[in-house]
Short mmCIF file of C-alpha atoms and ligand atoms in Angstrom, two decimals:
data_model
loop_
_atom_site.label_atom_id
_atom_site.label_comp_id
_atom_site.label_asym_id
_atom_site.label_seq_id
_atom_site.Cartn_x
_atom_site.Cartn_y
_atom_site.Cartn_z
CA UNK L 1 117.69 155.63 111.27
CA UNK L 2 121.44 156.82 111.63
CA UNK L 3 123.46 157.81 108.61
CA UNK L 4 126.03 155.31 107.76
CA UNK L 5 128.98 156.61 105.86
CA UNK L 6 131.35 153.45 104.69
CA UNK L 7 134.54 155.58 104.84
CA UNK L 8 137.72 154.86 102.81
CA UNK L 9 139.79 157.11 104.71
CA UNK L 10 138.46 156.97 107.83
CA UNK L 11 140.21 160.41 109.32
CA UNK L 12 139.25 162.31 106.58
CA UNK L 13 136.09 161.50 106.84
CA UNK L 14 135.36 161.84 110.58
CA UNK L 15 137.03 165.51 109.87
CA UNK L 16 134.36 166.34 107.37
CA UNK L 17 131.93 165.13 109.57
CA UNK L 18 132.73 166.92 112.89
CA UNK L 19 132.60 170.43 110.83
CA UNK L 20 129.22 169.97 109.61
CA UNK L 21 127.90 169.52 113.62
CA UNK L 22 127.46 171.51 115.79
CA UNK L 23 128.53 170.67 119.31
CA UNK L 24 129.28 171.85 123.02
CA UNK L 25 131.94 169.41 124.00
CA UNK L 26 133.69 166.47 122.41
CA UNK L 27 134.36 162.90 124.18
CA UNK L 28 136.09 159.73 123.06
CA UNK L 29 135.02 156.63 124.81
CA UNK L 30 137.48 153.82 123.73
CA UNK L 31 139.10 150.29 125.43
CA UNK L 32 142.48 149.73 126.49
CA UNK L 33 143.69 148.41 122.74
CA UNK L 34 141.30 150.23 121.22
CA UNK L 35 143.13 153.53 122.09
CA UNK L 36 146.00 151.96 121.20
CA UNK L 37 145.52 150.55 117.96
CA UNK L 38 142.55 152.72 116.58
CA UNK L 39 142.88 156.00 118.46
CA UNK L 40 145.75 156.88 116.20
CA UNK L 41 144.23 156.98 112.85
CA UNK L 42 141.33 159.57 113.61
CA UNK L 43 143.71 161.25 116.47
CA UNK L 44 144.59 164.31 114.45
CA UNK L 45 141.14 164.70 112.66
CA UNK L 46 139.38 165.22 116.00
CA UNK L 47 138.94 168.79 117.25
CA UNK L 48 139.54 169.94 121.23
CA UNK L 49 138.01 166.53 123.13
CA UNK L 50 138.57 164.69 125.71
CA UNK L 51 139.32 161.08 126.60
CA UNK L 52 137.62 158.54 128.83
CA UNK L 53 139.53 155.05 128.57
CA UNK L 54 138.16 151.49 129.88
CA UNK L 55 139.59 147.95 130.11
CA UNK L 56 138.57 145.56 127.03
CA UNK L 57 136.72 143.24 127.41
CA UNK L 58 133.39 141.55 128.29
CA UNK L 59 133.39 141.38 131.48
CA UNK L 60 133.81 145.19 131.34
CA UNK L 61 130.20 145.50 129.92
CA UNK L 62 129.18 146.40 132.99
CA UNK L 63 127.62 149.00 135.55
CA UNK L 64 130.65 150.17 137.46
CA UNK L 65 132.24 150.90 134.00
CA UNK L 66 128.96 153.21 133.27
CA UNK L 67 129.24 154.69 136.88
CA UNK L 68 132.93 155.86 135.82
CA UNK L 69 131.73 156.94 132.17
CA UNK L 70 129.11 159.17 133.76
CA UNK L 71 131.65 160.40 136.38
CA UNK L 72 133.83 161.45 133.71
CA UNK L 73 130.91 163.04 131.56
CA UNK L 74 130.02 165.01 134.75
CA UNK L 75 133.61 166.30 135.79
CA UNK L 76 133.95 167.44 132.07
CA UNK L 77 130.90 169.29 132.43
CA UNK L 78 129.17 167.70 129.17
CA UNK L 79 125.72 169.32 128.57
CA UNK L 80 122.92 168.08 126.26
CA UNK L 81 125.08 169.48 123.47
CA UNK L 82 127.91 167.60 123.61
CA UNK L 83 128.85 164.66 121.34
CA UNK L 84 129.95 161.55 122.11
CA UNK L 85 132.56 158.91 119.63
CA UNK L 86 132.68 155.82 120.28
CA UNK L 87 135.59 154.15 118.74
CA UNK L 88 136.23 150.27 119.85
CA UNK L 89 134.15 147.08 119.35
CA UNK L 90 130.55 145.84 120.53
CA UNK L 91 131.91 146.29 124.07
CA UNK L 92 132.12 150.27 123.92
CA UNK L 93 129.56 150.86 121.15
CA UNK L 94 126.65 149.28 123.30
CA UNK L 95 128.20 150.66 126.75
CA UNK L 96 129.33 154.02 125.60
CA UNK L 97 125.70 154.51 123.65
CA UNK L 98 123.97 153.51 126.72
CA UNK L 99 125.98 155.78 128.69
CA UNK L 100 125.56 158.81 126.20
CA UNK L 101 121.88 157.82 125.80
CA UNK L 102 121.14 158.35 129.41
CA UNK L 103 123.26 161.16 130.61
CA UNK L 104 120.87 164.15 131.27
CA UNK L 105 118.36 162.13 129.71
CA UNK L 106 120.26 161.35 126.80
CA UNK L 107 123.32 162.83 124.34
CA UNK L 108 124.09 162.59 121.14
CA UNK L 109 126.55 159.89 120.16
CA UNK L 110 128.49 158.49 117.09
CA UNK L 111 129.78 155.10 116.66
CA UNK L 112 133.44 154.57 115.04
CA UNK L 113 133.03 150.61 115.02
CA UNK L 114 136.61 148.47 115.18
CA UNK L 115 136.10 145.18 115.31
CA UNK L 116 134.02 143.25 111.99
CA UNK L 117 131.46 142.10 114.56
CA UNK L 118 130.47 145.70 115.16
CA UNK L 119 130.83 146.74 111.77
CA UNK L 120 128.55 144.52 110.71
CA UNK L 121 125.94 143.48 113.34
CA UNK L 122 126.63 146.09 116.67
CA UNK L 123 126.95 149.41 115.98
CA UNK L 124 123.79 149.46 113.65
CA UNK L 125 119.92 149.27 114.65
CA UNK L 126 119.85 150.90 118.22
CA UNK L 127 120.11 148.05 120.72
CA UNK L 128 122.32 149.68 123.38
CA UNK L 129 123.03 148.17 127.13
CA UNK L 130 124.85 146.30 129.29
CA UNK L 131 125.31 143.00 131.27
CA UNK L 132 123.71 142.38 134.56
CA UNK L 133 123.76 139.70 136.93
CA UNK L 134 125.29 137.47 134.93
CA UNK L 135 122.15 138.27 131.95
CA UNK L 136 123.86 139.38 129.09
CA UNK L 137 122.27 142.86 127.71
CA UNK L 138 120.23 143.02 130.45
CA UNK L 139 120.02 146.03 131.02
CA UNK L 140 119.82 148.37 128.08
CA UNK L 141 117.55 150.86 125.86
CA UNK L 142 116.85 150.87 121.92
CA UNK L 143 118.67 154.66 121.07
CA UNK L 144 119.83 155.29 117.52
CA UNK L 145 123.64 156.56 117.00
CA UNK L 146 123.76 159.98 115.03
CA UNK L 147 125.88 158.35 112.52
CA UNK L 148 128.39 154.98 112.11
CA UNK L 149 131.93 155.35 110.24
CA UNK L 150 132.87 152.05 108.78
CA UNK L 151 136.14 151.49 107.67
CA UNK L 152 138.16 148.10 107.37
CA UNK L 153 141.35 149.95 108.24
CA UNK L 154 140.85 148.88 111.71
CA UNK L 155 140.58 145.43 110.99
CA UNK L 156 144.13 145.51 110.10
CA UNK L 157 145.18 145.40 113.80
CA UNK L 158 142.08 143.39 114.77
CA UNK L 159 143.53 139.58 116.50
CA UNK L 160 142.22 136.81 113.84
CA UNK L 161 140.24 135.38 116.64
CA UNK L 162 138.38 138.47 116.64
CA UNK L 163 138.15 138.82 112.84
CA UNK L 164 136.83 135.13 113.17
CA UNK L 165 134.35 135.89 116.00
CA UNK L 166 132.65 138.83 113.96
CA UNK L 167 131.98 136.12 110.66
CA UNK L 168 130.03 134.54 112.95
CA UNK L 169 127.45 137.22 112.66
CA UNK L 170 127.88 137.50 108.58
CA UNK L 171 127.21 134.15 108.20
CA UNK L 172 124.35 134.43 109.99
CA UNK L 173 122.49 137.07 107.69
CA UNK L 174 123.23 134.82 104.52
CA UNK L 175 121.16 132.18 106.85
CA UNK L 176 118.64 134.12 107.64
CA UNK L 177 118.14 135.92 104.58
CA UNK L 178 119.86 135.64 101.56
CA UNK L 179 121.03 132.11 100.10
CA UNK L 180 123.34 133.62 97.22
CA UNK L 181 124.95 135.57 99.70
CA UNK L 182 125.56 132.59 102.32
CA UNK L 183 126.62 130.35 99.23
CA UNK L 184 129.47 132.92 97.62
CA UNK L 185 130.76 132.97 101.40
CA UNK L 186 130.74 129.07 101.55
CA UNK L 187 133.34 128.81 98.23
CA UNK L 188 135.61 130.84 100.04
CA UNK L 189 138.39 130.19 102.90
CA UNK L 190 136.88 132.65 105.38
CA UNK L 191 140.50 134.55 105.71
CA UNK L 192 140.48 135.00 102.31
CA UNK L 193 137.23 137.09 102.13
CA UNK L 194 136.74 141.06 100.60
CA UNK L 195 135.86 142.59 104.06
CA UNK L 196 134.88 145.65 102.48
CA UNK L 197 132.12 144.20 100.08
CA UNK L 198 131.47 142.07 102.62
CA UNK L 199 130.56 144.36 105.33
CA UNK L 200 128.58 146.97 102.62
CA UNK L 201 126.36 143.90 102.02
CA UNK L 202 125.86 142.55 105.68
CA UNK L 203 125.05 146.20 106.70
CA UNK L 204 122.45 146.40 104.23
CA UNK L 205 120.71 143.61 105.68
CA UNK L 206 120.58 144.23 109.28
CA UNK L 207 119.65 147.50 107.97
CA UNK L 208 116.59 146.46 106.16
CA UNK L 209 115.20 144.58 109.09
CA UNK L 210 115.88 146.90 111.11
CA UNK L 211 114.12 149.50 109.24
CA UNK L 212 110.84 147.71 109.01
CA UNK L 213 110.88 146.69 112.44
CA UNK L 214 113.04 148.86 114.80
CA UNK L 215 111.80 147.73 117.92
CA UNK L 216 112.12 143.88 117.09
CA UNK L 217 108.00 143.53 117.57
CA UNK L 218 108.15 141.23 114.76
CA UNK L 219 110.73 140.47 111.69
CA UNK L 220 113.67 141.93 113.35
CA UNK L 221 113.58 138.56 115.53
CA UNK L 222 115.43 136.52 112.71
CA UNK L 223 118.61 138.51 113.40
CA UNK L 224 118.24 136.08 116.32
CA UNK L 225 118.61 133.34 114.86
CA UNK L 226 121.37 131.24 116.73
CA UNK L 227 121.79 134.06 119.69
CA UNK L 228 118.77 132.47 122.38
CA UNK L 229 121.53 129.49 122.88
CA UNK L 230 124.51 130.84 121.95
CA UNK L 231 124.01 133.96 124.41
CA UNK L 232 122.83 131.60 127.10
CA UNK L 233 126.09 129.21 126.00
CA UNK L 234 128.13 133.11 126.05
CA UNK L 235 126.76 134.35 129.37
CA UNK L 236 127.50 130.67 131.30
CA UNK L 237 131.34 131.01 130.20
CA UNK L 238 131.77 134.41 130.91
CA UNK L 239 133.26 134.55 133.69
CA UNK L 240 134.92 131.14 133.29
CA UNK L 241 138.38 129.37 132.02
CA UNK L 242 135.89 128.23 128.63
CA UNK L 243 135.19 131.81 128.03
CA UNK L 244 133.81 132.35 124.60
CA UNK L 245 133.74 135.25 122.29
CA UNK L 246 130.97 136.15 120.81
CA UNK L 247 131.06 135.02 117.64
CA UNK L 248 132.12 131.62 118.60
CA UNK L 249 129.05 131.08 120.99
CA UNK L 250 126.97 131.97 118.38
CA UNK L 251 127.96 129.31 116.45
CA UNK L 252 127.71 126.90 118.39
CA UNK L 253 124.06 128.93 118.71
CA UNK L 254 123.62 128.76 114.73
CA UNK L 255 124.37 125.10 114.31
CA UNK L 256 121.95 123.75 117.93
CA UNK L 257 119.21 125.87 116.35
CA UNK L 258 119.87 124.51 112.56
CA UNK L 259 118.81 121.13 114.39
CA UNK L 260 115.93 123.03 115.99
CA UNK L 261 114.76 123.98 112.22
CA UNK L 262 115.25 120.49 111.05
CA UNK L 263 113.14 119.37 113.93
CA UNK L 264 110.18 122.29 114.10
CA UNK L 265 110.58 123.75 110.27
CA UNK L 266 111.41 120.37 108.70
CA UNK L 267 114.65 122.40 107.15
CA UNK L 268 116.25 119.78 104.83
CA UNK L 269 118.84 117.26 106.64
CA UNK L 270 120.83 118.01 103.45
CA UNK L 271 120.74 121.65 104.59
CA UNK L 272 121.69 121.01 108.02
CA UNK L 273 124.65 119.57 106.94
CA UNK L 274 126.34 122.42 104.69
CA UNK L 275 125.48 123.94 107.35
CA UNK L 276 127.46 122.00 110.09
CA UNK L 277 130.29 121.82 107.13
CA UNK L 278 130.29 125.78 106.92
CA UNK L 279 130.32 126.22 110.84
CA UNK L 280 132.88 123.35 111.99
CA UNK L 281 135.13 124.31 109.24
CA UNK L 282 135.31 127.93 110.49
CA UNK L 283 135.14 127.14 114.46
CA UNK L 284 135.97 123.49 114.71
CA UNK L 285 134.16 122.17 117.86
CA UNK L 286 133.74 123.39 121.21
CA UNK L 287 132.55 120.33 122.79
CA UNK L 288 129.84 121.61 126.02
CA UNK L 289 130.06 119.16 129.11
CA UNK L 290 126.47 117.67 129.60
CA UNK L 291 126.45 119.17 132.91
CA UNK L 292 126.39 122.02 132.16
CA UNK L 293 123.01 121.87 129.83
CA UNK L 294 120.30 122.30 132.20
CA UNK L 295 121.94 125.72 133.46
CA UNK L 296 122.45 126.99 129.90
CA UNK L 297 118.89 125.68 129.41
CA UNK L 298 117.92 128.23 132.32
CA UNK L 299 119.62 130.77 131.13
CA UNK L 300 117.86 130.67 127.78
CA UNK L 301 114.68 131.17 129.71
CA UNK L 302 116.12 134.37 130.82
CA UNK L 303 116.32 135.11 127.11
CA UNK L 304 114.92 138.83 126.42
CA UNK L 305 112.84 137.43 123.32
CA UNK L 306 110.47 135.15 125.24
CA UNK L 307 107.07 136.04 126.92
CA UNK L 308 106.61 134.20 130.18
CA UNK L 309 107.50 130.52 129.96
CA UNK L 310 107.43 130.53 126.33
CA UNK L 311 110.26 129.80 124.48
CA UNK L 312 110.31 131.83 121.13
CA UNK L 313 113.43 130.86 118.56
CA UNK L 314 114.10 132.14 115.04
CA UNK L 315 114.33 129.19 113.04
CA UNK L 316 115.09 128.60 109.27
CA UNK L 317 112.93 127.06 106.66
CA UNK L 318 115.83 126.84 104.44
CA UNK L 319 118.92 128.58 103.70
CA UNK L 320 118.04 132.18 102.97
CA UNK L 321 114.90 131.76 104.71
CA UNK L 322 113.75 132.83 108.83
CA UNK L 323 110.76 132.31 110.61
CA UNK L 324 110.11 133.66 114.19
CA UNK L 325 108.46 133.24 116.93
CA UNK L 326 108.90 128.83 116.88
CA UNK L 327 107.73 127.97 120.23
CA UNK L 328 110.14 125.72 121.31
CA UNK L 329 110.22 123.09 124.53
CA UNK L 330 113.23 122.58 126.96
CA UNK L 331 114.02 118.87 125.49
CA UNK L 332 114.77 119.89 122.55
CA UNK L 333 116.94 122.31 123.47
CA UNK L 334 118.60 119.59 125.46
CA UNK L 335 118.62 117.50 121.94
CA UNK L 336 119.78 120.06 120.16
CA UNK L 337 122.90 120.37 123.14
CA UNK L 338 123.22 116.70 122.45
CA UNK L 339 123.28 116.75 118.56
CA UNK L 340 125.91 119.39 119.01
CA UNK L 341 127.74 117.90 121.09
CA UNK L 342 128.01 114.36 118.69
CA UNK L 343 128.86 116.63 115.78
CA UNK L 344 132.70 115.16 114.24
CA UNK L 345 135.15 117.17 115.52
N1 NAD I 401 123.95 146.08 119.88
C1 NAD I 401 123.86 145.06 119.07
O1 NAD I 401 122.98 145.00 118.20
C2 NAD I 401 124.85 143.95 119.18
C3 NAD I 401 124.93 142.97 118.19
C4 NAD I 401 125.90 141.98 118.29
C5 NAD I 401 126.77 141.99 119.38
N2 NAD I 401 126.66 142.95 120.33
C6 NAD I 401 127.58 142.99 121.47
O2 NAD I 401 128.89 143.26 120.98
C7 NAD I 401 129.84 142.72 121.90
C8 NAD I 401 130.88 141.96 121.13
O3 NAD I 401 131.50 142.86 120.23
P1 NAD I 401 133.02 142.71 119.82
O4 NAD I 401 133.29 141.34 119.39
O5 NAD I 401 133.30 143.84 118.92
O6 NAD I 401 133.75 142.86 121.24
P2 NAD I 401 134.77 143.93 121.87
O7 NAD I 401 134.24 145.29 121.79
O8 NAD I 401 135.11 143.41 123.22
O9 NAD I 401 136.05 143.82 120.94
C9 NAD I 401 136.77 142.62 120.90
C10 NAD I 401 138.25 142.82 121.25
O10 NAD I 401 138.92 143.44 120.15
C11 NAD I 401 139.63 144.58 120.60
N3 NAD I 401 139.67 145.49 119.47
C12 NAD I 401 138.64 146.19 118.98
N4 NAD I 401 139.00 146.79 117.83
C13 NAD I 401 140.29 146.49 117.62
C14 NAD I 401 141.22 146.79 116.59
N5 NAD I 401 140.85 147.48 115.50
N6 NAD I 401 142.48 146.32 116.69
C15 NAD I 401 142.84 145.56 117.77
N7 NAD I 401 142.00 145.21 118.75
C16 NAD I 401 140.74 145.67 118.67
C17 NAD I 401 138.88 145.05 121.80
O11 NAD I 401 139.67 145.84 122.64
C18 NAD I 401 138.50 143.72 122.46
O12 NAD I 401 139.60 143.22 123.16
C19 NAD I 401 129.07 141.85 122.86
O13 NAD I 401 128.95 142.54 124.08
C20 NAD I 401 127.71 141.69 122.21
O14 NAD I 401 126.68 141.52 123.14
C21 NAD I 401 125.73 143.92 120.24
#
């Protein structure tokens, strides 16, 4: 597994750690507000390197980004001894890591993560790639970072939207795995939250799954939970005026699949709703036009989870409590749409 250091100064830090390795060349991959908001705090503690710069965003995920990462790899004439930072969000850990992972057959790379959706769920546990064809992550390799820096610092310039989208993905591991932990979240207004104890914990438990299961052949499915619809809900937006961010897809993801566990896992209906409390009081609603359901539907076929025309979800028991593999049939996704969809706005 990589080393995670939870940094409290971050430039410091990332000094101490560049003189203890020993590399050819160094390159920064960052996005366009990344290297304007972040770039600046580890600027000075970052030896001779050079800089290779894309535009934010999701729809940047993308193979003619990676065809201009490699160029610029190539043209600075980075061997297999060369290091790799990458300093920005989900977008350029899972990009850049792909990139340095299969650059002469792979690189060595370090992720600096920015945003608190990478800091707590993206830049740990391997799962590097980008989107294809309209797939999200369809394209991509398991490759572990050499190490992750994690300090809020960033966060301080991070848009509250963002901050908002990465909660998504903390909430979810109290869900999935800890009922305390989801609870103590629950009594507090989510902008009011300690970040840093926050992320320390959420790390630890993608961490732990990850470690017993690195190649998700089993338990590291319940980090799942919510993602089969709220990537397919993420992916059908893309490109669109109802583009989502991550976060808020998934939950819109997390609450159509707390139906699904009501339905398949007989979770309690008295569950389900501090559930929808939690989520709508976050996110509000994002109500989906019913026309759109059967091509969402479709895309969650295309889900990277399932085996042939099997639909496999991560559902919960309870609170605090994930089961994988739930076989699960394309009417009740279109229920779960439905119940959704009726929630009070
Ligand atoms: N590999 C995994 O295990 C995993 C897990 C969850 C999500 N993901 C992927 O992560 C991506 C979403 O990650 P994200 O939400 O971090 O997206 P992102 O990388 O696009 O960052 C969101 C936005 O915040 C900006 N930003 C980043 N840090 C900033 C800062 N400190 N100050 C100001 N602006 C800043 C970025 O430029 C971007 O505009 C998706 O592609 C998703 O598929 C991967």
């Amino acid at each position: 597994m990589e080393t995670i250091i939870f940094s409290a100064q971050i430039a410091q830090d990332l000094a101490r750690y560049l003189q203890t390795r020993k590399y050819s060349k160094l390159g920064v991959i960052a996005d366009s507000h990344t290297i304007q908001h972040c770039y600046p705090i580890i600027q000075s503690s970052l030896p001779e390197h050079s800089v290779y710069t894309f535009e934010a965003g999701e729809i940047h995920k993308n193979l003619d980004t990676c065809i201009q990462i490699w160029q610029w790899m190539t043209e600075q004439a980075f061997d297999r001894k060369a290091l790799i930072v990458n300093l920005g969000g989900g977008v350029t850990g899972d990009m850049g890591g792909f990139c340095a992972s299969t650059y002469k057959r792979g690189i060595r790379f370090i992720n600096i993560p920015t945003t608190l959706l990478s800091q707590v769920d993206a830049s740990v546990g391997g799962k590097l790639g980008i989107d294809f064809m309209g797939y999200k992550n369809h394209i991509g390799i398991f490759n572990q970072p050499e190490a992750v820096l994690i300090s809020d610092e960033f966060l301080k310039s991070l848009p509250e939207a963002e901050l908002r989208s990465g909660y998504a993905e903390i909430i979810k591991h109290g869900l999935i795995s800890n009922a305390n932990y989801f609870e103590g979240l629950k009594s507090k207004d989510w902008q009011r939250q300690d970040w840093k104890a926050i992320i320390e914990i959420s790390v630890g438990i993608k961490k732990d799954v990850v470690e017993k299961d690195p190649k998700e052949d089993g338990l590291r499915k319940i980090l799942n939970f919510g993602h089969t619809i709220g990537h397919a809900i993420e992916s059908f937006y893309l490109d669109t005026e109802r583009h989502l961010l991550h976060g808020e897809a998934i939950a819109i993801g997390m609450l159509a699949e707390a139906f699904l566990s009501s339905k398949f896992l007989r979770m309690s209906p008295m569950e389900l709703k501090v559930i929808e409390d939690m989520i709508l009081a976050v996110y509000g609603k994002n109500e989906i036009p019913s026309a759109d359901f059967e091509s969402i539907i479709d895309l969650c076929f295309q889900d990277k989870k399932n085996e042939g025309s099997i639909l496999n979800f991560s559902l919960l028991r309870r609170i605090g409590d994930c089961e994988y593999n739930i076989a699960v049939g394309r009417d009740e996704i279109l229920q779960s749409l439905t119940y959704y969809n009726e929630l009070p706005a």
